[in-house]
Every structure is written in structure tokens, then in C-alpha cells.
Short mmCIF file of C-alpha atoms in Angstrom, two decimals:
data_model
loop_
_atom_site.label_atom_id
_atom_site.label_comp_id
_atom_site.label_asym_id
_atom_site.label_seq_id
_atom_site.Cartn_x
_atom_site.Cartn_y
_atom_site.Cartn_z
CA UNK A 1 40.33 128.93 16.98
CA UNK A 2 43.15 126.38 16.97
CA UNK A 3 42.79 122.58 17.00
CA UNK A 4 43.12 122.21 20.78
CA UNK A 5 40.50 124.90 21.45
CA UNK A 6 38.10 123.24 19.02
CA UNK A 7 38.43 119.89 20.79
CA UNK A 8 37.97 121.48 24.20
CA UNK A 9 34.84 123.22 22.99
CA UNK A 10 33.47 119.85 21.87
CA UNK A 11 34.22 118.35 25.31
CA UNK A 12 32.43 121.24 27.04
CA UNK A 13 29.42 121.03 24.75
CA UNK A 14 29.04 117.25 25.22
CA UNK A 15 30.05 116.73 28.87
CA UNK A 16 28.18 113.44 29.25
CA UNK A 17 30.10 111.72 26.45
CA UNK A 18 33.49 110.03 26.71
CA UNK A 19 34.14 110.20 22.96
CA UNK A 20 35.29 113.84 22.71
CA UNK A 21 37.43 113.42 25.82
CA UNK A 22 39.19 110.36 24.45
CA UNK A 23 39.80 112.05 21.09
CA UNK A 24 41.43 114.92 22.94
CA UNK A 25 43.40 112.43 25.06
CA UNK A 26 44.82 110.77 21.93
CA UNK A 27 45.75 114.18 20.49
CA UNK A 28 47.58 115.08 23.71
CA UNK A 29 49.33 111.71 23.97
CA UNK A 30 50.64 112.04 20.42
CA UNK A 31 52.34 115.25 21.55
CA UNK A 32 53.80 113.74 24.71
CA UNK A 33 51.40 115.55 27.04
CA UNK A 34 50.77 113.48 30.22
CA UNK A 35 47.22 114.80 30.45
CA UNK A 36 46.29 112.41 27.66
CA UNK A 37 47.13 109.47 29.92
CA UNK A 38 45.31 111.10 32.84
CA UNK A 39 42.09 111.59 30.84
CA UNK A 40 42.14 107.99 29.66
CA UNK A 41 42.75 106.62 33.17
CA UNK A 42 39.97 108.66 34.76
CA UNK A 43 37.52 107.73 32.01
CA UNK A 44 38.35 104.06 32.59
CA UNK A 45 37.96 104.44 36.35
CA UNK A 46 34.51 105.93 35.84
CA UNK A 47 33.45 102.83 33.93
CA UNK A 48 34.99 100.16 36.16
CA UNK A 49 32.91 98.35 38.80
CA UNK A 50 33.81 99.30 42.37
CA UNK A 51 35.26 95.85 43.08
CA UNK A 52 37.43 95.65 39.96
CA UNK A 53 41.00 94.66 40.84
CA UNK A 54 42.45 97.23 38.43
CA UNK A 55 41.02 100.19 40.31
CA UNK A 56 43.79 100.54 42.87
CA UNK A 57 46.65 100.63 40.36
CA UNK A 58 44.81 103.05 38.07
CA UNK A 59 43.84 105.33 40.95
CA UNK A 60 47.42 105.49 42.24
CA UNK A 61 48.67 106.49 38.78
CA UNK A 62 45.93 109.09 38.31
CA UNK A 63 46.64 110.59 41.74
CA UNK A 64 50.34 110.82 40.96
CA UNK A 65 49.72 112.65 37.69
CA UNK A 66 47.23 114.99 39.32
CA UNK A 67 49.60 115.85 42.15
CA UNK A 68 52.19 117.03 39.66
CA UNK A 69 49.98 118.74 37.09
CA UNK A 70 46.69 119.83 38.65
CA UNK A 71 47.64 123.51 38.98
CA UNK A 72 48.54 123.59 35.31
CA UNK A 73 45.41 121.74 34.19
CA UNK A 74 43.12 123.98 36.27
CA UNK A 75 44.99 127.20 35.50
CA UNK A 76 41.97 128.75 33.76
CA UNK A 77 39.99 128.58 37.03
CA UNK A 78 42.61 130.22 39.22
CA UNK A 79 41.15 133.04 41.30
CA UNK A 80 37.60 132.27 40.20
CA UNK A 81 36.71 129.25 42.35
CA UNK A 82 37.64 128.23 45.88
CA UNK A 83 38.00 124.54 45.01
CA UNK A 84 37.53 121.97 42.28
CA UNK A 85 37.53 118.25 41.54
CA UNK A 86 38.55 116.36 38.42
CA UNK A 87 36.37 113.63 36.95
CA UNK A 88 36.96 111.82 33.66
CA UNK A 89 40.02 113.98 33.06
CA UNK A 90 38.50 117.43 33.50
CA UNK A 91 37.26 119.70 36.27
CA UNK A 92 33.59 118.77 36.64
CA UNK A 93 32.94 119.98 40.19
CA UNK A 94 33.63 123.48 41.50
CA UNK A 95 33.23 125.24 44.85
CA UNK A 96 32.26 128.88 44.44
CA UNK A 97 30.47 131.58 46.40
CA UNK A 98 27.06 132.58 45.08
CA UNK A 99 27.97 136.12 44.05
CA UNK A 100 31.00 134.94 42.07
CA UNK A 101 28.83 132.33 40.39
CA UNK A 102 26.37 134.98 39.26
CA UNK A 103 29.17 137.22 38.00
CA UNK A 104 31.61 134.72 36.49
CA UNK A 105 29.94 131.37 35.82
CA UNK A 106 29.57 131.94 32.08
CA UNK A 107 33.33 132.37 31.76
CA UNK A 108 34.05 129.43 34.08
CA UNK A 109 31.80 127.11 32.12
CA UNK A 110 33.84 127.86 28.99
CA UNK A 111 36.96 126.59 30.77
CA UNK A 112 35.69 123.16 31.78
CA UNK A 113 32.68 120.81 31.44
CA UNK A 114 31.22 121.77 34.84
CA UNK A 115 28.55 119.35 36.02
CA UNK A 116 28.32 119.90 39.79
CA UNK A 117 28.46 123.21 41.65
CA UNK A 118 28.90 123.61 45.42
CA UNK A 119 27.52 127.07 46.19
CA UNK A 120 28.85 128.95 49.20
CA UNK A 121 27.45 132.03 50.97
CA UNK A 122 24.11 131.82 49.19
CA UNK A 123 22.23 134.09 51.60
CA UNK A 124 20.23 136.76 49.69
CA UNK A 125 21.33 135.42 46.29
CA UNK A 126 19.25 132.24 46.37
CA UNK A 127 16.50 133.66 44.14
CA UNK A 128 18.93 134.90 41.48
CA UNK A 129 20.77 131.56 41.58
CA UNK A 130 17.53 129.67 41.03
CA UNK A 131 16.78 131.78 37.94
CA UNK A 132 20.23 131.32 36.36
CA UNK A 133 20.06 129.52 32.99
CA UNK A 134 23.46 127.98 33.76
CA UNK A 135 21.76 125.61 36.21
CA UNK A 136 20.46 123.76 33.15
CA UNK A 137 24.01 122.53 32.48
CA UNK A 138 24.30 120.88 35.89
CA UNK A 139 23.58 117.34 36.99
CA UNK A 140 24.58 118.14 40.59
CA UNK A 141 23.92 121.07 42.91
CA UNK A 142 25.03 121.49 46.53
CA UNK A 143 23.86 124.31 48.78
CA UNK A 144 25.22 123.19 52.13
CA UNK A 145 25.10 125.05 55.44
CA UNK A 146 23.56 128.24 54.10
CA UNK A 147 21.13 128.19 57.04
CA UNK A 148 18.54 129.89 54.81
CA UNK A 149 15.65 127.69 55.95
CA UNK A 150 12.70 126.81 53.76
CA UNK A 151 13.57 129.72 51.48
CA UNK A 152 16.36 127.76 49.81
CA UNK A 153 14.14 124.68 49.34
CA UNK A 154 11.34 126.74 47.81
CA UNK A 155 13.73 128.56 45.47
CA UNK A 156 15.14 125.30 44.12
CA UNK A 157 11.70 123.69 43.91
CA UNK A 158 10.23 126.57 41.90
CA UNK A 159 13.17 126.89 39.50
CA UNK A 160 12.59 126.00 35.87
CA UNK A 161 16.35 125.50 35.43
CA UNK A 162 16.93 122.35 37.50
CA UNK A 163 15.36 119.73 35.24
CA UNK A 164 18.70 118.03 34.54
CA UNK A 165 19.73 117.63 38.18
CA UNK A 166 20.50 114.09 39.33
CA UNK A 167 22.06 115.06 42.67
CA UNK A 168 20.76 117.68 45.10
CA UNK A 169 22.39 118.35 48.48
CA UNK A 170 20.58 120.80 50.76
CA UNK A 171 22.12 119.63 54.01
CA UNK A 172 22.38 121.84 57.11
CA UNK A 173 20.03 124.57 55.91
CA UNK A 174 17.42 124.59 58.70
CA UNK A 175 14.86 123.30 56.22
CA UNK A 176 11.60 122.17 57.80
CA UNK A 177 8.61 120.11 56.77
CA UNK A 178 7.16 122.90 54.60
CA UNK A 179 10.39 123.14 52.61
CA UNK A 180 10.33 119.41 51.91
CA UNK A 181 6.68 119.65 50.85
CA UNK A 182 7.72 122.22 48.26
CA UNK A 183 10.55 119.99 46.98
CA UNK A 184 8.41 116.89 46.53
CA UNK A 185 5.72 118.85 44.69
CA UNK A 186 8.22 120.13 42.12
CA UNK A 187 7.91 118.49 38.72
CA UNK A 188 11.29 119.95 37.70
CA UNK A 189 13.10 117.68 40.18
CA UNK A 190 11.67 114.48 38.75
CA UNK A 191 15.07 113.28 37.49
CA UNK A 192 16.76 113.27 40.90
CA UNK A 193 18.58 110.07 41.82
CA UNK A 194 20.33 111.37 44.97
CA UNK A 195 18.77 113.70 47.53
CA UNK A 196 20.59 114.83 50.68
CA UNK A 197 18.49 116.58 53.34
CA UNK A 198 20.70 115.73 56.30
CA UNK A 199 21.16 118.01 59.32
CA UNK A 200 17.93 119.94 58.89
CA UNK A 201 14.77 120.27 61.01
CA UNK A 202 12.67 117.54 59.42
CA UNK A 203 10.00 115.77 61.45
CA UNK A 204 7.68 112.90 60.54
CA UNK A 205 5.58 115.18 58.27
CA UNK A 206 8.58 115.56 55.94
CA UNK A 207 8.99 111.78 55.80
CA UNK A 208 5.30 111.42 54.98
CA UNK A 209 5.67 113.98 52.16
CA UNK A 210 8.62 112.08 50.69
CA UNK A 211 6.80 108.77 51.02
CA UNK A 212 3.64 109.98 49.30
CA UNK A 213 5.09 111.93 46.37
CA UNK A 214 4.81 110.66 42.84
CA UNK A 215 7.54 113.01 41.57
CA UNK A 216 10.65 111.17 42.79
CA UNK A 217 10.30 107.82 41.09
CA UNK A 218 13.96 107.87 39.98
CA UNK A 219 15.34 108.53 43.47
CA UNK A 220 17.86 105.84 44.41
CA UNK A 221 19.56 107.43 47.46
CA UNK A 222 17.97 109.48 50.26
CA UNK A 223 19.98 110.96 53.15
CA UNK A 224 17.97 112.12 56.17
CA UNK A 225 20.71 111.78 58.80
CA UNK A 226 20.45 114.06 61.84
CA UNK A 227 16.77 114.97 61.64
CA UNK A 228 13.69 114.09 63.70
CA UNK A 229 11.55 111.78 61.54
CA UNK A 230 11.00 109.25 64.34
CA UNK A 231 9.49 105.78 64.23
CA UNK A 232 6.44 106.76 62.16
CA UNK A 233 8.49 108.65 59.59
CA UNK A 234 10.87 105.75 59.10
CA UNK A 235 7.96 103.34 58.75
CA UNK A 236 6.35 105.52 56.09
CA UNK A 237 9.50 105.56 53.96
CA UNK A 238 10.18 101.84 54.33
CA UNK A 239 6.62 100.88 53.36
CA UNK A 240 5.93 103.29 50.50
CA UNK A 241 5.48 102.17 46.90
CA UNK A 242 6.01 105.72 45.61
CA UNK A 243 9.82 105.46 45.63
CA UNK A 244 10.35 102.34 43.51
CA UNK A 245 14.04 102.99 42.71
CA UNK A 246 15.23 103.66 46.26
CA UNK A 247 18.08 101.42 47.37
CA UNK A 248 20.01 103.55 49.91
CA UNK A 249 18.46 105.12 53.01
CA UNK A 250 20.23 107.06 55.72
CA UNK A 251 18.20 107.48 58.92
CA UNK A 252 21.06 108.06 61.37
CA UNK A 253 20.27 110.13 64.49
CA UNK A 254 16.53 110.48 63.88
CA UNK A 255 14.97 109.37 67.18
CA UNK A 256 13.85 106.06 65.72
CA UNK A 257 13.54 103.95 68.85
CA UNK A 258 11.73 100.96 67.36
CA UNK A 259 10.37 99.52 64.14
CA UNK A 260 6.82 98.54 63.37
CA UNK A 261 5.96 95.33 61.49
CA UNK A 262 6.91 95.79 57.83
CA UNK A 263 4.75 94.66 54.96
CA UNK A 264 6.18 93.77 51.56
CA UNK A 265 7.09 96.84 49.47
CA UNK A 266 9.34 97.63 46.54
CA UNK A 267 11.50 99.82 48.79
CA UNK A 268 12.09 97.04 51.27
CA UNK A 269 12.97 94.50 48.60
CA UNK A 270 15.29 96.90 46.72
CA UNK A 271 17.05 98.26 49.79
CA UNK A 272 20.82 97.70 49.67
CA UNK A 273 22.15 100.19 52.25
CA UNK A 274 20.56 101.33 55.51
CA UNK A 275 22.06 103.65 58.12
CA UNK A 276 20.39 103.58 61.55
CA UNK A 277 23.28 104.88 63.67
CA UNK A 278 22.58 106.86 66.81
CA UNK A 279 18.89 106.13 67.30
CA UNK A 280 18.90 104.44 70.70
CA UNK A 281 17.63 101.17 69.24
CA UNK A 282 17.68 98.02 71.35
CA UNK A 283 17.11 94.39 70.39
CA UNK A 284 13.32 94.60 70.59
CA UNK A 285 13.36 97.82 68.58
CA UNK A 286 15.23 96.37 65.61
CA UNK A 287 13.55 92.96 65.61
CA UNK A 288 10.62 93.84 63.28
CA UNK A 289 13.13 95.20 60.76
CA UNK A 290 15.82 92.53 60.69
CA UNK A 291 13.32 89.69 60.99
CA UNK A 292 11.24 90.90 58.06
CA UNK A 293 11.31 88.26 55.30
CA UNK A 294 11.11 91.07 52.73
CA UNK A 295 14.51 92.58 53.59
CA UNK A 296 16.20 90.24 51.17
CA UNK A 297 18.75 92.40 49.37
CA UNK A 298 20.35 94.43 52.17
CA UNK A 299 24.14 94.56 51.81
CA UNK A 300 25.19 97.26 54.28
CA UNK A 301 23.69 97.95 57.72
CA UNK A 302 24.99 100.58 60.12
CA UNK A 303 23.70 100.17 63.68
CA UNK A 304 26.54 102.04 65.39
CA UNK A 305 25.92 104.08 68.55
CA UNK A 306 22.71 102.35 69.58
CA UNK A 307 21.82 100.24 72.63
CA UNK A 308 21.62 96.76 71.11
CA UNK A 309 23.50 94.89 73.80
CA UNK A 310 23.68 91.12 73.67
CA UNK A 311 19.93 90.91 73.10
CA UNK A 312 20.33 92.90 69.89
CA UNK A 313 23.27 90.74 68.83
CA UNK A 314 21.03 87.70 69.30
CA UNK A 315 18.30 89.26 67.11
CA UNK A 316 20.85 89.85 64.37
CA UNK A 317 22.35 86.39 64.69
CA UNK A 318 19.06 84.54 64.41
CA UNK A 319 17.69 86.63 61.53
CA UNK A 320 17.15 84.75 58.29
CA UNK A 321 16.83 87.96 56.26
CA UNK A 322 20.40 89.23 56.49
CA UNK A 323 22.18 86.61 54.43
CA UNK A 324 23.03 89.24 51.80
CA UNK A 325 24.88 91.47 54.28
CA UNK A 326 28.47 92.32 53.40
CA UNK A 327 28.98 95.22 55.85
CA UNK A 328 27.74 95.32 59.45
CA UNK A 329 28.70 98.22 61.72
CA UNK A 330 28.02 97.69 65.43
CA UNK A 331 30.34 100.13 67.22
CA UNK A 332 29.28 101.46 70.63
CA UNK A 333 26.42 99.05 71.38
CA UNK A 334 27.26 97.56 74.81
CA UNK A 335 27.88 94.15 73.25
CA UNK A 336 29.86 91.73 75.41
CA UNK A 337 31.72 88.50 74.67
CA UNK A 338 28.41 86.64 74.90
CA UNK A 339 26.91 88.72 72.12
CA UNK A 340 30.02 88.33 69.97
CA UNK A 341 29.81 84.54 70.33
CA UNK A 342 26.24 84.69 69.04
CA UNK A 343 27.32 86.71 66.00
CA UNK A 344 30.26 84.39 65.35
CA UNK A 345 27.99 81.32 65.41
CA UNK A 346 25.43 82.71 62.94
CA UNK A 347 25.39 81.11 59.47
CA UNK A 348 23.22 84.01 58.28
CA UNK A 349 26.20 86.36 58.63
CA UNK A 350 28.55 84.16 56.61
CA UNK A 351 28.63 86.66 53.74
CA UNK A 352 30.14 89.48 55.83
CA UNK A 353 33.33 91.05 54.51
CA UNK A 354 33.35 93.98 56.99
CA UNK A 355 32.42 93.82 60.68
CA UNK A 356 33.07 96.72 63.04
CA UNK A 357 32.74 96.25 66.80
CA UNK A 358 34.77 99.11 68.29
CA UNK A 359 33.84 100.63 71.65
CA UNK A 360 31.93 97.64 72.98
CA UNK A 361 32.63 95.40 75.99
CA UNK A 362 34.62 92.72 74.22
CA UNK A 363 37.50 90.82 75.77
CA UNK A 364 39.83 88.07 74.68
CA UNK A 365 37.04 85.47 74.64
CA UNK A 366 35.03 87.51 72.16
CA UNK A 367 38.03 88.09 69.90
CA UNK A 368 38.82 84.38 69.95
CA UNK A 369 35.22 83.54 69.04
CA UNK A 370 35.52 85.74 65.96
CA UNK A 371 38.82 84.16 64.99
CA UNK A 372 37.45 80.63 65.46
CA UNK A 373 34.13 81.25 63.73
CA UNK A 374 33.39 78.70 60.99
CA UNK A 375 31.10 81.23 59.30
CA UNK A 376 33.01 84.52 59.29
CA UNK A 377 35.59 83.29 56.82
CA UNK A 378 35.06 86.02 54.22
CA UNK A 379 35.95 88.90 56.50
CA UNK A 380 38.54 91.15 54.92
CA UNK A 381 38.02 93.89 57.50
CA UNK A 382 37.38 93.13 61.15
CA UNK A 383 37.66 96.07 63.53
CA UNK A 384 37.15 95.12 67.15
CA UNK A 385 39.25 97.77 68.90
CA UNK A 386 40.06 101.42 68.35
CA UNK A 387 43.19 101.79 66.23
#
């Protein structure tokens, strides 16, 4: 084994650490290899806050290097995976069909510090996948659009190999309430921070299961877009104390037509992002939510494709609980110039940096109200018409 191979083996055996990667980066840079610079830039990007001014320049440089060299740097994976993504200088995410994973994953994992696998064409292989010891190396697993129903949820839930998972995406699999019940009862999924169950067949029973489990205390992000949890399901998740780390909820297109009065909970106080797009909500429907004094930390609210109208705009404008909002998405809500004037005159919305109002009923008077607003001075992104 030569020096380069030894350093790569150390990177692969300690994928969570930057140290071995940076040592290898220095070794490469000393030999004039541009991958050394690339590794260092991506490691720095992974550490920088999202709003750091240096991100843009570093990302542009990393993208330029990757465009030139990615085929060379991923040469060992050629013909074995259908796609890949670099993170912190190395391929950490791969896209691969289930059969190829079962046949070739051991060899692939020697080539790169793989941390997230997107499995394709799972079908009859789901049981064998769930038993694979290689799952223990992963922090992320995606089985998207396999259409395998509750079978895929039960296989993952019963696996002894998924204890290290932080991210699990089981979107578009026709999973129902029973599949979710199996997931939340699994002690091996206790370390999850991100769970995506979008585009399935989940009703309010699934929401109740998620709200009552004690096994997902580390969960910070939950995506339930395009399901059927309804008003009761949403209320259960917003008022539970069993998900103390949750700060991002996606409820888009879930037949949530109104909100019930909300008592104080850890979820409500910790909530930073909420997606309610496409639920048919009107002003009366959202009032109990946006008027709750406990919704104190919300930074991003998506109410696109609802039926708020000017009455909903008034509810938002008079709320005293939305002062932390930075992003407000209100596309396709039948809002007129009158509603825009209400939004523009609201001191509560003075912290907004992004406001989207496309596909409403706004004319020149509404646009002028936004321009003249004494409160919407921090807006860096105002979208009022389709581009």
C-alpha cells in the first residue's frame, strides 16, 4: 500500500472527521494536485453558516474545479453507480439500484467515504437491503418512489443495521398508517434528525403515531407534504411534547382547512419553518395558528396556493406572533391591492427579507404600497409577478 492509498483508507474509515481529509488535501496540494484545494474548500463550506458572505465565492470556485475534474475524481465509481454527489471533498452520496448495491457495495465503499445511499428499483430486494451490514456505515438512506407500500417501512423499521441513520427519505412509496406505526415503534431509528414521508397515503392516524412516539426525540425536520393528515393530524403534531427537537414541519397539500386553538408546547416554541401550501386555508382557518402567542420563533412560512384573500392578509398583518418571520410565501391566494396594503402597513412583518406574491390580483397600487412601505425595508427578494 502506497502513501496515497493509506491516507484514503484513513478517510474512508473515519468519514465523520475533517482531519484525515485535510491531511490528504495538504499532501495533494504539495504535489500540485487541484483536488487538495477542492477538499479544503468543501470542508470549509460545510462549516460555514448559511449566511456567511464567503460562501458564494467559495462555492463558485468549488463548482469550477468540480466541473473540470469530477470524472477523474470519481473514476473508481464509473459503471457502478448511476449518480453521485461530492461533500467535503469526496463522494459521500451515491445513487444505485438495489441489486447492484447488494452485489457491489463492499467494493464501492472502499472507493469513497459513502454516507448516504439513494436506492433505486428496490422491489423484491427490500428485505436483503435491510439486512445488509453496510447500512451501519450510513447516516442517510433514501428509498424514493419504490411504491412498495408498508413493506418498505416495516423492513427499515425492523432492521438492526440502521442505528446510525440521521436522514431517512421514504417518499412516494404508498406507505400508510400501519407503516408509520412500525417506523415510530422502532428503537433503531432513535437517532433520526430528518424524516421524509411525503407523497404517501398517510391519514390522521399516522400523524397521531408520530405525535405520540417517544422514539424520535432527536427529530428536527419532518416532511409530510402531499398526504391526508387533515386538521386533527396537524393539531396533534403541533401540540405534542414528544418531539422536543422539531423545528421544521412540512404539511403542504394535506387537507388542513383550519387550525384549532394551540396551547403552549415545545414544538410550537421551537418551530422555525412551516409549510402549509395547498391546503385551501382561508383567513379564519389560519387565525388560530398565526395569532398564537406561542409561535414566537417562526422564520419561514409558506402559505402558497391557499384561499387567504384579503381577509387572510389582514390576519397576517395584525398578528403579533410573526415578528421573527424572514420568509413569507403567499403565491396564488386571491390577494388584491387592499390586502397588499395591509401587509405593507404591518410593523410585525418588518423583519421580512423574502416576500412572494405571484399569481394574485395585485395591480400598480399594490406594488406601490410595497415600495412605499416604511416597514418592509429589509426585503432583499420581493416577487410580485411571474418572471
